[in-house]
mmCIF file of C-alpha atoms in Angstrom:
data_model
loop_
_atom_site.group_PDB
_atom_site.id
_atom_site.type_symbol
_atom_site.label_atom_id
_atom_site.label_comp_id
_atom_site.label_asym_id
_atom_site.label_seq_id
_atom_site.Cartn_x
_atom_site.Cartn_y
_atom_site.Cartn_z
ATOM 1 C CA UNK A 1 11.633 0.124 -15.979
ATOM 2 C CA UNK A 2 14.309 -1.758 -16.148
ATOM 3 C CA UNK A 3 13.829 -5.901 -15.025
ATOM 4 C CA UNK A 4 15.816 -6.629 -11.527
ATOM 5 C CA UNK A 5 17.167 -9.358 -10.136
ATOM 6 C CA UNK A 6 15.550 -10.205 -6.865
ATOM 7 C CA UNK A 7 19.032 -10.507 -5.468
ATOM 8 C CA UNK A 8 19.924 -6.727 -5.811
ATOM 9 C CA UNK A 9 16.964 -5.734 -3.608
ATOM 10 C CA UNK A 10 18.068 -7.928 -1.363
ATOM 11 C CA UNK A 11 21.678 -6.783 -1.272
ATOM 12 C CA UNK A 12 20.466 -3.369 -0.682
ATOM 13 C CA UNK A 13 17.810 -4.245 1.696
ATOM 14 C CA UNK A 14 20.947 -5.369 4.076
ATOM 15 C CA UNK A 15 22.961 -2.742 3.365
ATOM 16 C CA UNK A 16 19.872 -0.577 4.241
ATOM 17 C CA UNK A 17 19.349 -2.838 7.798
ATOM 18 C CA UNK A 18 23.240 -2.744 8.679
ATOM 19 C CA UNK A 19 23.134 1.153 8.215
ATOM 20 C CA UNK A 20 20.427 1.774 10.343
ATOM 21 C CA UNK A 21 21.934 -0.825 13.130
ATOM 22 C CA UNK A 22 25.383 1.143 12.966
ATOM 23 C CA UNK A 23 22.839 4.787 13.186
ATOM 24 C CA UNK A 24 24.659 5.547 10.043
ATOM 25 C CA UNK A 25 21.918 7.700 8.028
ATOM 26 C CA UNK A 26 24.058 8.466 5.269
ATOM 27 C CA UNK A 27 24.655 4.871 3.877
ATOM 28 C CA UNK A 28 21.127 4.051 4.991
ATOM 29 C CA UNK A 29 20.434 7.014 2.174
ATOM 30 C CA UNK A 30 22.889 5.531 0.192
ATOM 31 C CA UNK A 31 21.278 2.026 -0.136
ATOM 32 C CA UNK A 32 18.278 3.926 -1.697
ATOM 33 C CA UNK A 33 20.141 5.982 -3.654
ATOM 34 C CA UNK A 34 21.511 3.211 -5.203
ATOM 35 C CA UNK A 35 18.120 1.611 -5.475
ATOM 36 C CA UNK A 36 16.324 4.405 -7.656
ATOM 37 C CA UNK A 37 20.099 4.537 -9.681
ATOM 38 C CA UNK A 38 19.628 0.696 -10.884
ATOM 39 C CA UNK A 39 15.713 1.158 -11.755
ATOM 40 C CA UNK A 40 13.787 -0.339 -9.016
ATOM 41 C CA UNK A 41 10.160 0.137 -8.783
ATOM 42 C CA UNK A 42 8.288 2.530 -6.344
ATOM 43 C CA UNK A 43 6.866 -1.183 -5.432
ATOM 44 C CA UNK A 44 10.107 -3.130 -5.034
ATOM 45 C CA UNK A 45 11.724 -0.650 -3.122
ATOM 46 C CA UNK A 46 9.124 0.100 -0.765
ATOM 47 C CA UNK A 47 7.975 -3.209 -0.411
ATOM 48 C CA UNK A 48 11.839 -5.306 -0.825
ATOM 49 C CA UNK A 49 13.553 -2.960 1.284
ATOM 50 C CA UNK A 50 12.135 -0.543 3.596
ATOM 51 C CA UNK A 51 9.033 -2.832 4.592
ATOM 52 C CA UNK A 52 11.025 -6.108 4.731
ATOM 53 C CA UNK A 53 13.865 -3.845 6.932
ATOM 54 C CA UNK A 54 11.363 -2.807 9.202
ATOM 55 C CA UNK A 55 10.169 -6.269 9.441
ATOM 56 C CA UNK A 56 13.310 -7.866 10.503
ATOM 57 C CA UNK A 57 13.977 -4.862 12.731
ATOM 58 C CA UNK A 58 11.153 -5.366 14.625
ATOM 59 C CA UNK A 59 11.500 -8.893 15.319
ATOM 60 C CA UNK A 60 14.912 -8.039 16.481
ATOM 61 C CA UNK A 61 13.313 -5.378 18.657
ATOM 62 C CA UNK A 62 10.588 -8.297 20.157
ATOM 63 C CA UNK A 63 13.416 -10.694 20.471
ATOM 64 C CA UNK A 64 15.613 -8.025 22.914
ATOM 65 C CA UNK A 65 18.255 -7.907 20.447
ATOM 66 C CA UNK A 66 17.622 -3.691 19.381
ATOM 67 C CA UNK A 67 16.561 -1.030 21.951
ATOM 68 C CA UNK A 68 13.358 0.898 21.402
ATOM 69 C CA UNK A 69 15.425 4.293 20.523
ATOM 70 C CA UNK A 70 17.514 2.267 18.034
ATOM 71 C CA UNK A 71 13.655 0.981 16.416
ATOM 72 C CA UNK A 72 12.410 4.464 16.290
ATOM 73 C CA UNK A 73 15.655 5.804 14.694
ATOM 74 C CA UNK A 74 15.215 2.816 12.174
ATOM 75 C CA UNK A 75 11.248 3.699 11.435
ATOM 76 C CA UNK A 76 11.971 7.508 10.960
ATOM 77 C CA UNK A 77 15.142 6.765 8.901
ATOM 78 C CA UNK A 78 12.542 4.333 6.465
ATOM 79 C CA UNK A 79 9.961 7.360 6.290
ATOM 80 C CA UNK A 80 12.592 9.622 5.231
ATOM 81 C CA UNK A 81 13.858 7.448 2.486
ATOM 82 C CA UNK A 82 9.865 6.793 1.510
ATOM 83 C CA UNK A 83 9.499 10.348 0.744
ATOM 84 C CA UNK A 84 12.475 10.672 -1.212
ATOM 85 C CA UNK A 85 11.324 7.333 -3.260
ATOM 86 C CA UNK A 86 7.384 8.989 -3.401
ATOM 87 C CA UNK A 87 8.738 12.131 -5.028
ATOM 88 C CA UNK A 88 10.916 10.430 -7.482
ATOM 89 C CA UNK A 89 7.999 8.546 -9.124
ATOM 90 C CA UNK A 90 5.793 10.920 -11.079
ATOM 91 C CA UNK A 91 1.410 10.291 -9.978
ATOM 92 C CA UNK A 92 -0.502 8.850 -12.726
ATOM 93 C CA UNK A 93 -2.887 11.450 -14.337
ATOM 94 C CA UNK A 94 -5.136 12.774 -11.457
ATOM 95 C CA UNK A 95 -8.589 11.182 -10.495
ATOM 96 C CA UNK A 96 -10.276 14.628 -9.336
ATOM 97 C CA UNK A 97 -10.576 12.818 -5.975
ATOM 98 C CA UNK A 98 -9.093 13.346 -2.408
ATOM 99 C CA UNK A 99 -7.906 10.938 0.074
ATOM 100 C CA UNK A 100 -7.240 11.183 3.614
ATOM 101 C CA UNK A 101 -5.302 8.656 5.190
ATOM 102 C CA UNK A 102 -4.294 8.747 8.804
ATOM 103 C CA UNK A 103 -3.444 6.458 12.116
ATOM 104 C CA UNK A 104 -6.562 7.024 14.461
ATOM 105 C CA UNK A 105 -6.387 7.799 18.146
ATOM 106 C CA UNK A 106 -3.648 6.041 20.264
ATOM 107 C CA UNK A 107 -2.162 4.178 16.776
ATOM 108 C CA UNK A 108 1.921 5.474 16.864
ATOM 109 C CA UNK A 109 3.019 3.452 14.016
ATOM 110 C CA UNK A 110 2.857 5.470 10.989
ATOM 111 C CA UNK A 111 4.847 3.747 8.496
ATOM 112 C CA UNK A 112 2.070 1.261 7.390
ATOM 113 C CA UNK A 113 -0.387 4.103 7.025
ATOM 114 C CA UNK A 114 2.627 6.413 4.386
ATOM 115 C CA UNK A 115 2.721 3.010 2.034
ATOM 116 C CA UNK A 116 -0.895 3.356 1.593
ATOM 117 C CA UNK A 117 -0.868 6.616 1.136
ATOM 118 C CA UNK A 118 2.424 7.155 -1.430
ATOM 119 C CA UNK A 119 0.861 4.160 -2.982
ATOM 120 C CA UNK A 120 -2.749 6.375 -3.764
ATOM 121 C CA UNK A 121 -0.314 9.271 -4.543
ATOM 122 C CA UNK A 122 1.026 7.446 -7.043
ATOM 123 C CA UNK A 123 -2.496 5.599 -8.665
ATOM 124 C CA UNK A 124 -3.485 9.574 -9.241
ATOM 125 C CA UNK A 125 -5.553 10.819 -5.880
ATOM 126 C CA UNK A 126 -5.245 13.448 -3.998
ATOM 127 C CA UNK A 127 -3.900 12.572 -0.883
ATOM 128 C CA UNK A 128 -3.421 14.156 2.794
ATOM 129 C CA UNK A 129 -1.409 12.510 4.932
ATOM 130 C CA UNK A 130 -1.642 12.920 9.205
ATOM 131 C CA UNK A 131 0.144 10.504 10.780
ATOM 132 C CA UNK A 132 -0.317 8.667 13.712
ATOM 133 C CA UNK A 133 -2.485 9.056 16.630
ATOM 134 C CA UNK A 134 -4.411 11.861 14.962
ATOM 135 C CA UNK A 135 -7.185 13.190 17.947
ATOM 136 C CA UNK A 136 -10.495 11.746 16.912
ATOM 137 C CA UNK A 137 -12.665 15.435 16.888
ATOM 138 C CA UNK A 138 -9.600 16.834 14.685
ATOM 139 C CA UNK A 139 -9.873 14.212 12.101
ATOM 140 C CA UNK A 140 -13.576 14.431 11.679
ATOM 141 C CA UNK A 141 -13.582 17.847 11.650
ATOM 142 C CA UNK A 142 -10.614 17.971 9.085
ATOM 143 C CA UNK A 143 -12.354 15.436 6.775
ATOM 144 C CA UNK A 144 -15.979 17.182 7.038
ATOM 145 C CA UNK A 145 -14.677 20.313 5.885
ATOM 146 C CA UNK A 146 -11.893 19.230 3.007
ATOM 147 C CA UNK A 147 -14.447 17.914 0.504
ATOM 148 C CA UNK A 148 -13.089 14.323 0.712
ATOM 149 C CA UNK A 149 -14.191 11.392 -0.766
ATOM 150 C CA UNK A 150 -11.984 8.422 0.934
ATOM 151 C CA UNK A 151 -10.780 7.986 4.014
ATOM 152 C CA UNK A 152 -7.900 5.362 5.127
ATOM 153 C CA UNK A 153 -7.698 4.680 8.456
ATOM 154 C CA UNK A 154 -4.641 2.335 10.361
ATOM 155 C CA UNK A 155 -6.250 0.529 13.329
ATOM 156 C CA UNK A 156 -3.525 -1.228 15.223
ATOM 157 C CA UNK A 157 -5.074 -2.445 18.658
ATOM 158 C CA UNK A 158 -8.675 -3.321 19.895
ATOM 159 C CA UNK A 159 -8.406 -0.207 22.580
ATOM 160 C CA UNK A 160 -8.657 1.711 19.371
ATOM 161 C CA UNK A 161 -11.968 0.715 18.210
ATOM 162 C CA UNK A 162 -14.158 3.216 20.256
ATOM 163 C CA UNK A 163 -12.280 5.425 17.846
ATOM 164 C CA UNK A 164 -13.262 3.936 15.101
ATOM 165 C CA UNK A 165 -17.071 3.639 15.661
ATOM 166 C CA UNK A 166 -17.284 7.615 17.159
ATOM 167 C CA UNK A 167 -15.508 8.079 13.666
ATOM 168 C CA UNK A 168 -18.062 5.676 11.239
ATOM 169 C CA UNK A 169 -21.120 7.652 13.648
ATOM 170 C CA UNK A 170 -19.724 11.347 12.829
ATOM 171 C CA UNK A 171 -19.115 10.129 8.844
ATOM 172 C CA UNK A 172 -23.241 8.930 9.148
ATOM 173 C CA UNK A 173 -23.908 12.823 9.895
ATOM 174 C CA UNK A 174 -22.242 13.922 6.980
ATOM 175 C CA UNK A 175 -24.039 15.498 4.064
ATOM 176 C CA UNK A 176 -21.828 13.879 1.716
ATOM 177 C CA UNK A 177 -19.838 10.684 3.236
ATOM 178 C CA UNK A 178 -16.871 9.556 2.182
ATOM 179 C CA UNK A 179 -15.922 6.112 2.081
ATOM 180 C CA UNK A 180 -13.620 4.183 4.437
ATOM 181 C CA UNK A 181 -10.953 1.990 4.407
ATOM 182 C CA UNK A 182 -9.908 0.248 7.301
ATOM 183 C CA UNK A 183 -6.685 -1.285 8.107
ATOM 184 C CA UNK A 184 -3.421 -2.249 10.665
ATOM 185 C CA UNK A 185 -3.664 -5.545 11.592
ATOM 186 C CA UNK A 186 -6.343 -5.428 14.144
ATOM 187 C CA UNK A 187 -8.587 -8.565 14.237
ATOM 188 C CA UNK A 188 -11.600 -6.926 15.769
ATOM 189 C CA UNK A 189 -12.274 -4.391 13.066
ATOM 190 C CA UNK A 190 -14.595 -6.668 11.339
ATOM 191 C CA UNK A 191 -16.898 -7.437 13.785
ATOM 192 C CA UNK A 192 -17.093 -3.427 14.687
ATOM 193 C CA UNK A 193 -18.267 -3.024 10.943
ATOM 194 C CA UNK A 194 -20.801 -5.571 10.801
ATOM 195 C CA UNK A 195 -22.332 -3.926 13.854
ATOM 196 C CA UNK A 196 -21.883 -0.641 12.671
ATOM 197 C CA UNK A 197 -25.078 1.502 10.871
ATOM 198 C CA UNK A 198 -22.794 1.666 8.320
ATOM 199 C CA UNK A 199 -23.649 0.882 5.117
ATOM 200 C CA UNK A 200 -21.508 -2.592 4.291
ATOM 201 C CA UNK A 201 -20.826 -0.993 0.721
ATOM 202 C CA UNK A 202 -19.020 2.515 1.818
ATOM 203 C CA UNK A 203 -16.481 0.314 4.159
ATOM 204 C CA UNK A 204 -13.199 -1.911 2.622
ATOM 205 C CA UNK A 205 -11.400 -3.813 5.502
ATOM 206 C CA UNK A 206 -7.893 -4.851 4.393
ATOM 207 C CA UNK A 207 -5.209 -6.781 5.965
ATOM 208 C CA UNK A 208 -2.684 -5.359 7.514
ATOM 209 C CA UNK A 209 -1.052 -2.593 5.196
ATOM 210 C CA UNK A 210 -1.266 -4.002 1.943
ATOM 211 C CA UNK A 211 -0.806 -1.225 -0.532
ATOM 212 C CA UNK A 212 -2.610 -3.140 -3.567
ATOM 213 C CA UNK A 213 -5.524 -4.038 -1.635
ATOM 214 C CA UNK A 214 -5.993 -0.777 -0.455
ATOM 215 C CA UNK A 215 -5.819 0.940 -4.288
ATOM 216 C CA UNK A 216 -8.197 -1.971 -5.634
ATOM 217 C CA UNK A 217 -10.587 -1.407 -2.259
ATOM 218 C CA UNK A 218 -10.380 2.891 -3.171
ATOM 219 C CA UNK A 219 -11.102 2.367 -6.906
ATOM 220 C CA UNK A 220 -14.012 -0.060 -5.709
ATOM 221 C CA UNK A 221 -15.606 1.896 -3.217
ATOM 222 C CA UNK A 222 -15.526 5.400 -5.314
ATOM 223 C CA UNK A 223 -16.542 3.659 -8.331
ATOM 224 C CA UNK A 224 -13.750 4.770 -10.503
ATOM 225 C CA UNK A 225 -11.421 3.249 -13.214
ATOM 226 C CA UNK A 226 -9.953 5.273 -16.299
ATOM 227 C CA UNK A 227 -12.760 4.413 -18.655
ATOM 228 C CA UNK A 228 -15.079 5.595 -15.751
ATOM 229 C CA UNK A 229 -17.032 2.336 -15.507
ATOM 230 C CA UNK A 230 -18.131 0.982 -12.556
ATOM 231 C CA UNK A 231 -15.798 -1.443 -10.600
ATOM 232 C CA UNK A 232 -18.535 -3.870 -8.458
ATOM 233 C CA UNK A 233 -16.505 -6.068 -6.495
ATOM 234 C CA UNK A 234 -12.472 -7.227 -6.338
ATOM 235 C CA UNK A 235 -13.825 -10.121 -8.488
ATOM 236 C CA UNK A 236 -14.357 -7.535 -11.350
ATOM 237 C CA UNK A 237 -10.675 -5.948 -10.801
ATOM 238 C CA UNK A 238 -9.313 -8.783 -10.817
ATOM 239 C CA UNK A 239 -10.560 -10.123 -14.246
ATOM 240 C CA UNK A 240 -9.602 -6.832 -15.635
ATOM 241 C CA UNK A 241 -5.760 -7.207 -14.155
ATOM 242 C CA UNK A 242 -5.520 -10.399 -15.410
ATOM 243 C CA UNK A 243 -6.259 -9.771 -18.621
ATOM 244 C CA UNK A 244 -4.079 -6.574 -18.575
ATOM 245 C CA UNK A 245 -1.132 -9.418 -17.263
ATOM 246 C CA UNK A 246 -1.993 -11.566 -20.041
ATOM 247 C CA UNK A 247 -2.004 -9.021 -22.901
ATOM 248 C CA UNK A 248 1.358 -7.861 -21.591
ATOM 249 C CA UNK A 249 2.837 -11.759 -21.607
ATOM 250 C CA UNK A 250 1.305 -11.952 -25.163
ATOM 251 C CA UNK A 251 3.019 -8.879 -26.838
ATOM 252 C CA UNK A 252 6.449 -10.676 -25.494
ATOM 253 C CA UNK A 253 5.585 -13.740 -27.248
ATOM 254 C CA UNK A 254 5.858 -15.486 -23.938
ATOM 255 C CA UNK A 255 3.933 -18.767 -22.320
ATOM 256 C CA UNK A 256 3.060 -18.546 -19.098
ATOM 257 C CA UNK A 257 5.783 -20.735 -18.062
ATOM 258 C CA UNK A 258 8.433 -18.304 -19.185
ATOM 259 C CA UNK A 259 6.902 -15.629 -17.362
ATOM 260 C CA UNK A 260 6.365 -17.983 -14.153
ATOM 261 C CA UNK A 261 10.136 -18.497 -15.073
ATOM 262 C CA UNK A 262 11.372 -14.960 -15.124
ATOM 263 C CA UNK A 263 9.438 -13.609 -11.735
ATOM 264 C CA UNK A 264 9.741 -16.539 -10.042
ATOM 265 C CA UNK A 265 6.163 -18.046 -9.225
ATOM 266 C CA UNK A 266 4.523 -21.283 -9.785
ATOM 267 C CA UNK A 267 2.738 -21.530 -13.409
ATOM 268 C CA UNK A 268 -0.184 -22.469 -12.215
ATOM 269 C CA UNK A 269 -0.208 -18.965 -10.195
ATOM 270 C CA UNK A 270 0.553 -17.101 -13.386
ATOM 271 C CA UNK A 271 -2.433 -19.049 -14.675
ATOM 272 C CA UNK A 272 -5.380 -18.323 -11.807
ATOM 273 C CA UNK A 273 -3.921 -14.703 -12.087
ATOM 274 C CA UNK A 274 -4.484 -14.741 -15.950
ATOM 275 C CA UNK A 275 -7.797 -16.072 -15.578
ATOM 276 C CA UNK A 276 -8.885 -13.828 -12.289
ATOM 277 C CA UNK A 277 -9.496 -16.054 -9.858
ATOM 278 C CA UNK A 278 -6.107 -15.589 -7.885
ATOM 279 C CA UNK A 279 -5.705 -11.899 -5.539
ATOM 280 C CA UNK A 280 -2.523 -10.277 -5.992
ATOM 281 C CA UNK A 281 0.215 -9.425 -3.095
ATOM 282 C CA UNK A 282 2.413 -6.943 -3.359
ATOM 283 C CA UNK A 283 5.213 -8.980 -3.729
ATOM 284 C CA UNK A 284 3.856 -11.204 -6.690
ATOM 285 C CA UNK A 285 2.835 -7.960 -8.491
ATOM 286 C CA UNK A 286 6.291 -5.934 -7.946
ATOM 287 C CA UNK A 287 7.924 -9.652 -9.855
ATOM 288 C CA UNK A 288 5.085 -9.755 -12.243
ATOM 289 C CA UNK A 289 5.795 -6.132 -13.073
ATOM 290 C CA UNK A 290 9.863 -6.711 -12.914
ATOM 291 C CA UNK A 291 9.168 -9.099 -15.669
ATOM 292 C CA UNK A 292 7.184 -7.583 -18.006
ATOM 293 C CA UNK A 293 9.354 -4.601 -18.033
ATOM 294 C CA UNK A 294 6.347 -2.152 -16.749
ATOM 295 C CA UNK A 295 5.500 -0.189 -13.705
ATOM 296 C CA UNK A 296 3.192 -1.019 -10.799
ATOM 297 C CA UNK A 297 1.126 1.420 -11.314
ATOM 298 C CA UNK A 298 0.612 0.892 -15.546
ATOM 299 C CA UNK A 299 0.337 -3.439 -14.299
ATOM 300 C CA UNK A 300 -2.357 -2.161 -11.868
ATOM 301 C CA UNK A 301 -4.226 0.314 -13.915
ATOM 302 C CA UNK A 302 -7.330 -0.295 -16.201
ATOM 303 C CA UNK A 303 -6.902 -0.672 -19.689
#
């Protein structure tokens, strides 16, 4: 992969947003095109452009400024491009294990959910993908019947959460239960867990829609990692990435100032990363990636 210059997925990222404004799809294609032509990771492009476009669409959608058909238009035109980008990237070798990742009951926004799931795709599972507002009694009986082994759910709004318990209750019933990952932004989710009969160690809450979070909760919850030794806690993960970051800044004769340099964060980040004591965004690990001339997905696997 080739090393980018922040500014380039920013100059596509606005040709991306002034596409979808004018409801031109084509150069809204275009700006992707271009994307996967220069090298840009699966991470960077996902993450720089399409979620950062969405972003600033939506705030122009809360601030009056776009209409609600013109904010549809610009989520489905961002899906499209995301499957174009997920098919482009080859998986890493398969994990024998299936994910289902879906929007629960009454959820509509999708787009948070298909990061998490390209982003599993990619780290070598198996993954089925529903959508949004997938009916409660279809979803448990499509997961108790596929053989699964994870299940990501995008919770966006308290109203939801009667969902979400009649869900964790069916998944108790199960002969074999997979685990659960629970996301979308909704503050209450937490405090449904810890009431929950649930065991505490077959449920990951993340924030949000964080892609990285979600592939380091997965691995952690199924217990998997490509030397198949058991992954305990993010704690453990992380001391394993940062040691996988460090080898890589070693082999390029590099301090950790030069690499703080080249990506753009603060040595002493480079440093608590190095050491394990620092979680990784998605954004710091698409620049620490873009700077050590590797993919996400090798920066993020186990060595």
């Amino acid at each position: 992969m080739l090393k980018q210059d922040s500014s380039q997925a920013i100059a596509l990222k606005d040709q991306f947003v002034e596409a979808v404004l004018n409801r031109n799809s084509k150069d809204a294609a275009a700006a992707i095109d271009s994307a996967l032509a220069f090298g840009l990771s699966p991470g960077d492009i996902y993450v720089n452009i399409l979620s950062e476009s969405q972003i600033l669409i939506g705030k122009m959608y809360h601030e009056g400024k776009v209409s609600t058909a013109l904010e549809h238009f610009a989520t489905e035109t961002a899906l499209g491009q995301m499957i174009k980008v997920s098919n482009a990237f080859p998986s890493s070798k398969s994990n024998g294990l299936k994910a289902v990742v879906a929007c629960v009951e009454g959820n509509m926004h999708s787009f948070g959910a298909r990061i998490i799931a390209d982003f599993l795709r990619l780290d070598g599972w198996e993954v089925e993908f529903l959508g949004s507002d997938t009916l409660t009694p279809d979803l448990i009986q499509f997961v108790s019947t596929g053989g699964v082994d994870l299940m990501a759910l995008s919770v966006s709004l308290e109203e939801q959460l009667p969902h979400v318990q009649d869900i964790m209750e069916a998944l108790r019933g199960l002969e074999t239960s997979p685990k659960l990952i629970l996301g979308g932004g909704c503050p209450q989710i937490t405090s449904l867990v810890k009431q929950s009969r649930s065991p505490q160690e077959s449920v990951k809450i993340i924030v949000g829609a964080d892609p990285i979070e979600a592939m380091v909760g997965a691995r952690i919850l199924c217990g998997i990692s490509e030397t198949d030794s058991k992954l305990d806690s993010l704690e453990d993960y992380l001391v394993i990435i940062g040691e996988q970051i460090q080898k890589l800044r070693k082999e390029k004769s590099w301090s950790q100032a030069t690499l703080a340099s080249s990506c753009g964060l603060d040595r002493t980040y480079i440093s608590a990363v190095e050491h394990g004591k620092q979680n990784l965004t998605i954004g710091a690990a698409v620049k620490l990636a873009d700077a050590l001339n590797t993919s996400l997905v090798s920066l993020l696997s186990q060595q």
